[in-house]
Short mmCIF file of C-alpha atoms in Angstrom, two decimals:
data_model
loop_
_atom_site.label_atom_id
_atom_site.label_comp_id
_atom_site.label_asym_id
_atom_site.label_seq_id
_atom_site.Cartn_x
_atom_site.Cartn_y
_atom_site.Cartn_z
CA MET J 1 0.08 0.12 -0.11
CA SER J 2 1.32 3.43 -0.88
CA ALA J 3 -0.99 6.20 -0.52
CA GLY J 4 0.92 9.34 -0.52
CA GLY J 5 2.33 9.70 3.11
CA SER J 6 1.89 6.18 4.51
CA GLY J 7 5.42 5.02 4.41
CA ALA J 8 7.54 2.60 2.14
CA ALA J 9 5.98 1.28 -0.75
CA ALA J 10 5.35 -2.49 -1.73
CA GLU J 11 7.52 -3.60 -4.61
CA ALA J 12 6.94 -6.60 -6.89
CA ILE J 13 10.39 -6.01 -8.80
CA PRO J 14 13.19 -5.09 -6.37
CA GLN J 15 14.60 -1.70 -6.85
CA ASN J 16 17.90 -2.65 -7.37
CA LYS J 17 16.80 -4.59 -10.59
CA ILE J 18 15.28 -1.43 -11.92
CA ILE J 19 18.45 0.76 -11.05
CA ALA J 20 20.43 -1.91 -13.00
CA PHE J 21 17.88 -1.81 -15.78
CA GLY J 22 17.72 2.05 -15.92
CA VAL J 23 21.69 2.53 -15.86
CA LEU J 24 22.67 -0.22 -18.04
CA GLY J 25 19.83 0.12 -20.66
CA GLY J 26 20.31 3.90 -20.69
CA ILE J 27 24.04 3.89 -21.21
CA ILE J 28 23.85 0.99 -23.68
CA GLY J 29 21.16 2.87 -25.64
CA ILE J 30 22.78 6.04 -25.62
CA TYR J 31 26.27 4.66 -26.90
CA ALA J 32 24.73 2.13 -29.00
CA ALA J 33 22.59 4.90 -30.86
CA TYR J 34 25.97 7.02 -31.04
CA PHE J 35 28.12 4.38 -32.93
CA LEU J 36 25.34 2.68 -34.79
CA VAL J 37 24.36 5.92 -36.39
CA ASP J 38 27.81 6.24 -37.68
CA MET J 39 28.35 2.77 -38.59
CA VAL J 40 24.96 1.56 -39.96
CA GLY J 41 22.90 4.48 -40.65
CA GLN J 42 20.71 7.35 -39.50
CA TYR J 43 17.91 5.55 -38.68
CA MET J 44 19.49 3.62 -35.60
CA SER J 45 19.03 6.94 -33.81
CA PHE J 46 15.72 5.39 -32.33
CA ILE J 47 17.90 3.18 -29.89
CA GLY J 48 18.66 6.61 -28.09
CA ALA J 49 15.03 6.89 -27.23
CA LEU J 50 14.93 3.23 -26.09
CA GLY J 51 17.80 4.31 -23.65
CA ALA J 52 15.61 7.29 -22.47
CA ILE J 53 12.55 4.94 -21.91
CA CYS J 54 14.73 2.87 -19.62
CA GLY J 55 15.86 5.98 -17.83
CA ILE J 56 12.05 7.09 -17.47
CA ILE J 57 11.09 3.60 -16.20
CA TRP J 58 13.67 3.85 -13.63
CA GLY J 59 12.83 7.56 -12.60
CA ALA J 60 9.22 6.71 -12.35
CA ALA J 61 9.98 3.92 -10.13
CA ALA J 62 12.30 6.19 -7.95
CA VAL J 63 9.59 8.83 -7.85
CA ARG J 64 7.21 6.07 -6.69
CA ARG J 65 9.35 4.95 -3.78
CA VAL J 66 10.21 8.53 -2.62
CA ALA J 67 6.68 10.26 -3.14
CA SER J 68 4.92 7.36 -1.23
CA TYR J 69 6.42 8.89 1.80
CA GLY J 70 4.40 11.87 1.25
CA LEU J 71 6.48 15.39 0.10
CA GLY J 72 3.78 17.64 0.98
CA THR J 73 4.17 19.21 -2.17
CA GLY J 74 2.46 16.96 -4.88
CA VAL J 75 4.41 14.62 -6.91
CA PRO J 76 5.02 16.98 -9.78
CA SER J 77 7.49 19.12 -8.04
CA ILE J 78 10.14 16.04 -7.82
CA GLY J 79 9.71 15.17 -11.67
CA ILE J 80 10.67 18.84 -12.51
CA LEU J 81 13.42 18.66 -9.95
CA ALA J 82 14.74 15.49 -11.83
CA LEU J 83 14.72 17.24 -15.02
CA GLY J 84 16.20 20.44 -13.66
CA MET J 85 18.99 18.46 -12.09
CA GLY J 86 19.41 16.33 -15.20
CA ILE J 87 19.72 19.28 -17.55
CA LEU J 88 22.41 20.98 -15.66
CA ALA J 89 24.35 17.51 -15.45
CA ALA J 90 23.52 16.61 -19.08
CA THR J 91 24.74 20.06 -20.53
CA PHE J 92 27.77 20.07 -18.15
CA GLY J 93 28.70 16.44 -19.14
CA LEU J 94 28.21 16.77 -22.88
CA SER J 95 30.08 20.04 -23.13
CA VAL J 96 33.12 18.88 -21.37
CA GLY J 97 33.28 15.39 -21.83
CA GLY J 98 33.51 14.29 -25.55
CA VAL J 99 33.04 10.74 -25.93
CA ALA J 100 32.76 10.32 -22.49
CA GLY J 101 30.24 12.98 -21.85
CA PRO J 102 27.35 10.85 -21.06
CA ILE J 103 29.21 8.93 -18.38
CA ILE J 104 30.67 12.34 -16.81
CA ALA J 105 26.97 13.68 -16.95
CA LEU J 106 25.48 10.72 -15.09
CA ILE J 107 28.51 10.89 -12.35
CA THR J 108 27.77 14.66 -12.15
CA ALA J 109 24.07 14.06 -11.73
CA ALA J 110 24.66 11.34 -9.19
CA LEU J 111 26.68 13.63 -6.98
CA PHE J 112 24.32 16.55 -7.34
CA GLY J 113 21.23 14.40 -6.63
CA LEU J 114 23.01 13.17 -3.53
CA LEU J 115 23.83 16.77 -2.55
CA ILE J 116 20.22 17.64 -2.75
CA GLY J 117 19.03 14.48 -0.87
CA VAL J 118 21.36 15.37 1.98
CA LEU J 119 20.43 19.10 1.89
CA ALA J 120 16.77 18.05 2.17
CA ASN J 121 17.18 15.84 4.96
CA LYS J 122 19.82 17.45 7.01
CA ILE J 123 19.01 21.21 6.63
CA LEU J 124 15.27 21.17 5.44
CA LYS J 125 14.74 18.40 7.92
CA MET J 126 12.28 16.17 5.61
CA GLY J 127 12.86 13.16 7.51
CA ILE J 128 12.51 10.83 4.43
CA PRO J 129 14.71 7.96 5.10
CA ILE J 130 15.44 7.23 1.26
CA MET J 131 15.78 10.72 0.25
CA GLU J 132 19.37 10.77 -0.50
CA ILE J 133 19.38 7.57 -2.61
CA ALA J 134 16.04 8.20 -4.23
CA MET J 135 17.49 11.82 -5.32
CA THR J 136 20.58 10.27 -6.58
CA GLU J 137 18.46 7.89 -8.69
CA ILE J 138 16.11 10.61 -9.91
CA ALA J 139 18.84 13.16 -10.93
CA THR J 140 20.66 10.38 -13.02
CA ALA J 141 17.34 9.04 -14.32
CA GLY J 142 16.66 12.54 -15.59
CA THR J 143 19.87 12.99 -17.13
CA ILE J 144 19.64 9.59 -19.01
CA THR J 145 16.25 10.64 -20.22
CA ILE J 146 17.68 13.90 -21.60
CA ILE J 147 20.76 12.65 -23.30
CA GLY J 148 18.71 9.79 -24.71
CA LEU J 149 16.04 11.82 -26.32
CA ALA J 150 18.51 14.34 -27.62
CA ILE J 151 20.38 11.56 -29.39
CA ALA J 152 16.96 10.36 -30.72
CA MET J 153 16.54 13.92 -32.40
CA THR J 154 20.06 14.60 -33.48
CA GLY J 155 21.78 11.07 -33.84
CA THR J 156 24.68 12.12 -31.86
CA PHE J 157 25.77 13.49 -28.47
CA ASP J 158 28.53 15.75 -29.88
CA PHE J 159 27.87 18.99 -27.98
CA ALA J 160 28.26 21.15 -31.03
CA ILE J 161 25.55 19.73 -32.85
CA VAL J 162 23.27 19.22 -29.69
CA LEU J 163 23.74 22.83 -29.02
CA LYS J 164 22.76 23.82 -32.44
CA GLN J 165 19.76 21.35 -33.25
CA VAL J 166 18.36 21.01 -29.82
CA ILE J 167 19.29 23.82 -27.09
CA SER J 168 19.39 26.77 -29.68
CA THR J 169 16.29 25.68 -31.43
CA GLY J 170 14.24 25.19 -28.23
CA TYR J 171 13.64 21.69 -28.41
CA ILE J 172 15.33 21.19 -25.28
CA ALA J 173 12.02 22.63 -23.78
CA VAL J 174 10.06 19.80 -25.47
CA ILE J 175 12.54 17.26 -23.83
CA PHE J 176 12.02 19.07 -20.57
CA ILE J 177 8.31 18.92 -20.64
CA ALA J 178 7.85 15.47 -22.25
CA GLY J 179 10.71 13.77 -20.31
CA GLY J 180 9.64 15.43 -16.91
CA LEU J 181 5.83 14.38 -17.61
CA ALA J 182 6.96 10.74 -18.17
CA ILE J 183 8.99 10.59 -15.01
CA LEU J 184 6.46 12.44 -12.78
CA HIS J 185 3.14 11.43 -14.07
CA PRO J 186 3.04 7.76 -13.51
CA PHE J 187 3.00 7.81 -9.73
CA ASN J 188 0.75 11.04 -9.88
CA ALA J 189 -1.88 9.24 -11.79
CA ASN J 190 -1.81 5.99 -9.79
CA LEU J 191 -1.08 6.95 -6.40
CA GLY J 192 -3.55 5.71 -3.66
CA PRO J 193 -4.04 3.03 -1.37
CA ASP J 194 -4.39 0.30 -4.21
CA GLU J 195 -1.30 1.54 -6.06
CA LYS J 196 0.71 -1.19 -7.60
CA GLN J 197 4.25 -1.29 -9.06
CA ASP J 198 3.40 -2.70 -12.46
CA ARG J 199 0.57 -0.59 -12.99
CA THR J 200 2.60 2.56 -12.34
CA LEU J 201 5.74 1.41 -14.31
CA ILE J 202 3.65 0.65 -17.41
CA VAL J 203 2.37 4.30 -17.48
CA ALA J 204 6.01 5.20 -17.32
CA LEU J 205 6.58 3.01 -20.44
CA GLU J 206 3.60 4.67 -22.32
CA LYS J 207 4.53 8.25 -21.63
CA GLY J 208 8.22 7.19 -22.39
CA ALA J 209 6.77 5.95 -25.89
CA LEU J 210 4.96 9.38 -26.36
CA ALA J 211 8.16 11.23 -25.74
CA MET J 212 9.68 8.76 -28.32
CA VAL J 213 7.25 9.88 -30.70
CA VAL J 214 7.83 13.47 -30.17
CA ALA J 215 11.55 13.14 -30.54
CA GLY J 216 10.93 11.28 -33.73
CA ILE J 217 9.10 14.21 -35.05
CA VAL J 218 11.78 16.57 -34.41
CA ALA J 219 14.40 14.19 -35.85
CA SER J 220 12.59 14.13 -39.07
CA ILE J 221 13.92 17.70 -39.77
CA ASN J 222 17.25 17.11 -38.47
CA GLU J 223 20.17 15.88 -40.87
CA GLY J 224 21.87 13.55 -38.48
CA ALA J 225 18.94 11.50 -37.38
CA SER J 226 16.04 9.79 -39.05
CA GLY J 227 12.54 10.14 -37.58
CA SER J 228 10.33 7.56 -39.53
CA LEU J 229 11.67 4.42 -37.48
CA THR J 230 11.55 6.22 -34.34
CA ILE J 231 7.93 7.20 -34.65
CA LEU J 232 6.78 3.91 -35.76
CA ILE J 233 8.64 1.90 -32.96
CA GLY J 234 7.16 4.85 -30.38
CA LEU J 235 3.73 4.05 -31.61
CA ALA J 236 4.04 0.35 -31.20
CA LEU J 237 5.51 0.89 -27.65
CA TRP J 238 2.64 3.39 -26.73
CA TYR J 239 0.27 0.73 -28.04
CA ILE J 240 2.05 -2.03 -25.60
CA GLY J 241 2.07 0.49 -22.75
CA PHE J 242 -1.67 1.67 -23.19
CA SER J 243 -3.18 -1.53 -23.61
CA GLY J 244 -0.94 -3.06 -20.91
CA TYR J 245 -2.28 -0.36 -18.67
CA TYR J 246 -5.72 -0.83 -19.48
CA GLU J 247 -5.28 -4.50 -18.67
CA ARG J 248 -3.87 -3.67 -15.18
CA VAL J 249 -6.52 -1.22 -14.59
CA LYS J 250 -9.22 -3.84 -15.30
CA ARG J 251 -7.21 -6.27 -13.12
CA ASP J 252 -7.09 -3.90 -10.10
CA ALA J 253 -10.51 -2.44 -10.39
CA TYR J 254 -13.37 -3.95 -8.39
CA VAL J 255 -15.49 -3.93 -11.37
CA VAL J 256 -15.31 -2.02 -14.92
CA VAL J 257 -18.64 -0.88 -16.16
CA GLY J 258 -19.82 1.02 -18.97
CA SER J 259 -21.79 4.26 -18.05
CA GLY J 260 -23.52 4.35 -21.46
CA GLN J 261 -24.43 7.38 -23.50
CA LEU J 262 -25.21 10.59 -21.87
CA PRO J 263 -29.10 10.84 -21.76
CA THR J 264 -30.49 13.15 -24.48
CA LYS J 265 -32.53 16.32 -23.80
CA GLU J 266 -35.83 14.48 -24.52
CA GLU J 267 -35.02 11.44 -22.20
CA LEU J 268 -34.27 13.79 -19.23
CA GLU J 269 -37.57 15.71 -19.60
CA MET D 1 40.70 19.30 -21.18
CA ILE D 2 39.67 22.80 -20.24
CA ASP D 3 41.41 24.88 -17.85
CA ILE D 4 38.96 24.44 -14.91
CA ALA D 5 40.87 26.54 -12.30
CA GLY D 6 41.44 29.25 -14.70
CA ILE D 7 37.75 29.39 -15.84
CA LEU D 8 36.63 29.46 -12.28
CA MET D 9 39.02 32.29 -11.24
CA SER D 10 38.29 34.49 -14.14
CA ASN D 11 34.65 34.29 -13.54
CA MET D 12 34.67 34.42 -9.83
CA SER D 13 32.35 37.39 -9.68
CA TYR D 14 29.46 35.71 -11.86
CA LEU D 15 29.97 32.60 -9.72
CA ILE D 16 29.05 34.48 -6.86
CA LEU D 17 26.24 36.62 -8.49
CA ILE D 18 24.67 33.20 -9.72
CA THR D 19 24.76 31.76 -6.10
CA LEU D 20 23.07 34.95 -4.88
CA GLY D 21 20.61 34.86 -7.43
CA GLY D 22 19.67 31.27 -6.53
CA ALA D 23 19.09 32.26 -2.97
CA LEU D 24 16.88 35.06 -3.79
CA ILE D 25 14.89 32.81 -5.96
CA SER D 26 14.50 30.41 -3.04
CA TRP D 27 13.72 33.35 -0.59
CA SER D 28 11.09 34.87 -3.12
CA VAL D 29 9.21 31.36 -3.18
CA HIS D 30 8.11 31.93 0.52
CA PHE D 31 6.44 35.07 -0.29
CA VAL D 32 4.05 33.70 -3.03
CA PRO D 33 0.66 32.41 -1.72
CA VAL D 34 0.76 28.84 -2.86
CA GLY D 35 -2.18 26.88 -1.91
CA GLY D 36 -1.76 23.70 -3.73
CA ALA D 37 -4.33 21.46 -4.33
CA PRO D 38 -6.37 22.45 -1.17
CA ALA D 39 -6.54 25.87 -2.81
CA ALA D 40 -7.79 24.52 -6.00
CA MET D 41 -10.79 23.44 -4.13
CA ALA D 42 -11.02 26.68 -2.23
CA GLN D 43 -10.11 24.96 1.14
CA ALA D 44 -7.02 26.98 1.78
CA THR D 45 -5.55 30.38 1.08
CA GLY D 46 -3.44 31.07 -2.10
CA ILE D 47 -3.43 30.09 -5.66
CA GLY D 48 -4.55 26.71 -6.26
CA THR D 49 -1.38 25.30 -7.92
CA GLY D 50 2.10 24.15 -6.60
CA THR D 51 5.20 26.29 -5.98
CA VAL D 52 7.00 25.05 -8.92
CA GLN D 53 4.32 25.85 -11.31
CA LEU D 54 3.91 29.35 -9.93
CA ALA D 55 7.70 30.06 -9.45
CA ALA D 56 8.33 28.62 -12.93
CA GLY D 57 5.85 30.76 -14.47
CA ALA D 58 6.74 33.89 -12.87
CA GLY D 59 10.35 33.23 -13.27
CA LEU D 60 10.32 32.21 -16.68
CA THR D 61 8.43 35.36 -17.66
CA GLY D 62 11.12 37.30 -15.76
CA LEU D 63 13.71 35.56 -17.97
CA VAL D 64 12.01 36.37 -21.05
CA THR D 65 11.41 39.99 -20.20
CA ALA D 66 15.20 40.23 -18.96
CA GLY D 67 16.23 38.56 -22.28
CA ALA D 68 14.12 41.02 -24.20
CA MET D 69 15.78 44.00 -22.46
CA MET D 70 19.29 42.43 -23.03
CA GLN D 71 18.75 42.88 -26.95
CA VAL D 72 18.75 46.42 -26.56
CA THR D 73 21.06 47.42 -23.61
CA ASP D 74 24.13 46.10 -21.56
CA ASN D 75 23.06 48.29 -18.57
CA MET D 76 22.74 45.34 -15.72
CA ALA D 77 20.17 47.49 -13.74
CA LEU D 78 17.86 47.95 -16.48
CA ILE D 79 18.02 44.01 -17.36
CA ILE D 80 17.49 43.15 -13.97
CA ALA D 81 14.86 45.45 -13.12
CA SER D 82 13.04 44.21 -16.39
CA GLY D 83 13.30 40.85 -15.05
CA ALA D 84 11.68 41.57 -11.85
CA VAL D 85 8.87 43.73 -13.40
CA GLY D 86 8.03 40.96 -15.85
CA ALA D 87 7.81 38.33 -13.04
CA MET D 88 5.99 40.79 -10.96
CA ILE D 89 3.16 41.36 -13.58
CA MET D 90 2.79 37.69 -14.32
CA ILE D 91 2.28 36.83 -10.58
CA SER D 92 -0.16 39.69 -10.25
CA VAL D 93 -2.25 38.67 -13.22
CA THR D 94 -2.38 35.22 -12.00
CA MET D 95 -3.36 36.09 -8.38
CA MET D 96 -5.98 38.66 -9.96
CA VAL D 97 -7.53 36.06 -12.13
CA GLY D 98 -7.50 33.56 -9.31
CA ALA D 99 -9.09 36.14 -7.08
CA LEU D 100 -11.85 36.80 -9.75
CA VAL D 101 -12.56 32.88 -9.68
CA TYR D 102 -12.58 32.35 -6.13
CA THR D 103 -14.96 35.55 -5.56
CA TYR D 104 -17.30 35.18 -8.38
CA GLY D 105 -16.91 31.77 -9.43
CA VAL D 106 -16.53 29.63 -6.23
CA GLY D 107 -18.28 32.22 -4.24
CA CYS D 108 -16.18 32.73 -1.10
CA PRO D 109 -14.69 35.70 0.36
CA PRO D 110 -10.91 36.13 0.45
CA ALA D 111 -9.89 35.17 4.00
CA SER D 112 -6.70 34.27 5.69
CA ALA D 113 -6.93 31.28 8.45
CA LYS D 114 -3.34 32.06 9.73
CA VAL D 115 -4.03 35.80 11.17
CA LYS D 116 -6.85 37.31 12.96
CA TYR D 117 -6.41 40.74 11.29
CA ASP D 118 -5.01 41.25 7.90
CA PRO D 119 -1.85 43.37 8.62
CA ILE D 120 -2.35 45.58 5.69
CA THR D 121 -5.90 46.15 5.76
CA LYS D 122 -6.45 45.47 9.29
CA ASP D 123 -9.79 43.70 8.12
CA ARG D 124 -11.26 40.91 10.54
CA GLN D 125 -10.38 37.39 8.87
CA ASP D 126 -11.48 34.64 11.02
CA LEU D 127 -15.42 35.51 10.91
CA TYR D 128 -15.06 34.98 7.12
CA VAL D 129 -13.33 31.59 7.17
CA SER D 130 -15.64 28.87 6.23
CA GLN D 131 -15.80 25.85 8.69
CA GLY D 132 -13.63 23.10 7.77
CA THR D 133 -11.26 24.98 5.59
CA GLU D 134 -7.93 26.71 5.92
CA GLY D 135 -9.15 30.04 4.62
CA HIS D 136 -9.75 30.51 0.84
CA GLY D 137 -9.26 33.05 -2.04
CA LEU D 138 -6.55 35.81 -1.66
CA PRO D 139 -6.78 38.44 0.89
CA THR D 140 -4.75 41.63 0.36
CA VAL D 141 -1.86 40.63 2.40
CA SER D 142 -1.24 37.34 0.17
CA PHE D 143 -1.59 39.45 -2.64
CA VAL D 144 1.07 42.17 -1.72
CA SER D 145 3.25 39.27 -0.49
CA GLY D 146 2.91 37.58 -3.73
CA VAL D 147 3.90 40.64 -5.80
CA ILE D 148 6.98 41.07 -3.55
CA GLY D 149 7.73 37.42 -4.25
CA GLY D 150 7.60 37.94 -7.83
CA ALA D 151 9.85 41.03 -7.64
CA LEU D 152 12.54 38.90 -5.82
CA GLY D 153 12.20 35.81 -7.90
CA GLY D 154 12.29 37.97 -11.20
CA PHE D 155 15.32 39.59 -9.69
CA GLY D 156 17.10 36.50 -8.95
CA GLY D 157 16.38 35.03 -12.28
CA ALA D 158 17.62 37.93 -14.20
CA VAL D 159 20.61 38.13 -12.24
CA ILE D 160 21.59 34.34 -13.05
CA TYR D 161 20.59 35.09 -16.82
CA TYR D 162 22.84 38.05 -16.77
CA SER D 163 25.74 36.47 -15.39
CA LEU D 164 25.55 33.45 -17.34
CA MET D 165 25.37 35.71 -20.72
CA SER D 166 28.41 37.66 -19.39
CA ILE D 167 30.66 34.56 -19.01
CA GLU D 168 33.59 34.70 -21.62
CA ASN D 169 33.24 32.21 -24.25
CA GLY D 170 33.59 31.65 -27.82
CA LEU D 171 30.10 30.97 -28.76
CA PRO D 172 27.74 32.57 -31.55
CA LEU D 173 25.04 34.64 -29.63
CA VAL D 174 22.14 32.57 -30.75
CA ASP D 175 23.95 29.46 -28.99
CA LEU D 176 24.89 31.63 -26.08
CA VAL D 177 21.22 32.55 -25.51
CA GLY D 178 20.32 28.92 -25.68
CA ILE D 179 22.49 27.36 -23.32
CA ALA D 180 22.33 30.36 -20.90
CA SER D 181 18.45 29.98 -20.94
CA VAL D 182 18.76 26.25 -20.38
CA PHE D 183 21.21 26.68 -17.48
CA ALA D 184 18.89 29.64 -15.95
CA VAL D 185 15.97 27.37 -16.20
CA GLY D 186 17.51 24.35 -14.82
CA ILE D 187 18.85 26.66 -11.66
CA PHE D 188 15.45 28.23 -11.30
CA PHE D 189 13.60 24.87 -11.15
CA VAL D 190 16.15 23.45 -8.56
CA ASN D 191 15.64 26.61 -6.48
CA SER D 192 11.81 26.54 -6.66
CA VAL D 193 11.52 22.93 -5.63
CA ILE D 194 13.98 23.26 -2.32
CA PRO D 195 11.82 25.86 -0.70
CA SER D 196 8.42 24.16 -1.58
CA TYR D 197 9.89 21.22 0.50
CA ASN D 198 10.71 23.67 3.20
CA ILE D 199 7.22 24.99 3.34
CA GLY D 200 5.70 21.66 2.93
CA GLY D 201 3.68 22.57 -0.25
CA THR D 202 1.64 25.44 1.10
CA ILE D 203 2.15 29.08 2.52
CA GLU D 204 -0.10 32.14 2.58
CA GLY D 205 2.59 34.80 2.42
CA PHE D 206 4.94 36.69 4.72
CA HIS D 207 2.33 36.84 7.67
CA ASP D 208 2.30 32.90 7.67
CA PRO D 209 4.24 31.37 10.44
CA LYS D 210 5.93 28.92 8.13
CA PHE D 211 7.58 31.97 6.68
CA LYS D 212 9.97 32.08 9.49
CA ARG D 213 11.56 28.83 8.20
CA PHE D 214 13.12 30.58 5.30
CA PRO D 215 16.80 30.70 6.35
CA LYS D 216 16.77 26.81 6.03
CA ALA D 217 15.87 26.95 2.38
CA VAL D 218 18.01 29.79 1.73
CA ILE D 219 21.14 28.06 3.16
CA SER D 220 20.34 24.93 1.23
CA SER D 221 20.00 26.83 -2.04
CA LEU D 222 23.07 28.65 -1.58
CA ILE D 223 24.89 25.48 -1.43
CA ALA D 224 23.10 23.70 -4.19
CA THR D 225 23.16 26.69 -6.44
CA PHE D 226 27.03 27.23 -5.96
CA VAL D 227 27.43 23.49 -7.38
CA CYS D 228 24.89 24.63 -10.10
CA ALA D 229 26.98 27.89 -10.92
CA ILE D 230 30.41 25.98 -11.01
CA LEU D 231 28.81 23.61 -13.60
CA ALA D 232 27.34 26.33 -15.55
CA VAL D 233 30.43 28.27 -15.47
CA LEU D 234 32.59 25.41 -16.55
CA SER D 235 30.35 24.51 -19.43
CA ILE D 236 29.69 27.94 -20.74
CA GLY D 237 33.25 29.03 -20.18
CA GLY D 238 34.87 26.01 -21.53
CA LEU D 239 33.01 26.41 -25.06
#
């Protein structure tokens, strides 16, 4: 049970596995997209978005864990914080790191997240036992999301190109909102006494797929990346996510009934 | 690799300005009457949305107005004043529309549950608070407090943006604007979430007892923004 504010959330999949899934999936996705776009062709840029989805699912799982203690501010704030920290770390890592950029960005994000977690518990006295680790996870997941979606848009994480095609054009705002929503929305939509981990995470997949479709649309006007495959795979993943969510809603609900059509004016009289 | 110590030393003044700007934003959030979800149902005083959304809305407007002013002048005072005024207008309009909705739509009088008399108008408050609520609408003191918050937040945001734009670098202007905005927004979001955790999501303004907690958030923001500032100065200065 994890109504906001009731303590630790029950988990069917242990968090360690999700962390491994998010970090490894994210890094593999980012680097595979980077190298395969060069070696195979532009259309491989969609792998970056798959990496971002791994990060999104991890981020949503971490938000779920920390927000179930009750933040007092609503869940969206933590998603915004994730992307706020992520955007600082990602821009820093990519601009100084070259090929090692994503790794530097992830390490920076982890340290920065840890700092925010320590500040929250030690100075603000929030008293959430997992705040430090959760903030570390959320910042890192946000960074993976931003870099992954940026690669899906441009086909590379070379900072000169990312700066020109993602940041200066303003698509970074799209990444910010689409990625932030994908991390904060799953728990926000599902929280309550009957919240279940798999139902929350499948929403993360669905929202991540939507972000992937948006990244694909942006990629279609950029030279280094190809959008059609990203959009198609994104739509397929969205369908899997949405139907999976609907199935779990039906599973968890006491009963699902149709309300029928609204009565017409004549019927009301 | 880039010359880390050299860049940090040559931009030390901007590093400090960014840090102070972040602390100002953190302080400013405590002035804004944030009601959160209860206020959306007219069961708490303030605007019916979260701190982050309000701070972001006002702060980003401040960044836009500061950026617009930056196109025509290099005068730091004008740019910062422009940012502050932009944020003040944005938060005022939000509060005005909110007050209209609460008064004429929901049909409840603006009333604070935290004080017996409005410190500014001296009007009695507790008689008008509906049973079972924590006040509703936007009493005068909350409105004034919100405008002060907007001014401080816009001021802080504009200081950050101005400092980021002034760091020495080899970027063309259009890319510099892009990366400076991204860092300013990132720093703004981090500094609007930290105080919102400090006040537990809702506050009525400077008359609220929770307002006294602000030093904790300001100290946290000073530390966090200093790290942000180092990242920002190194990224922009290294390009």
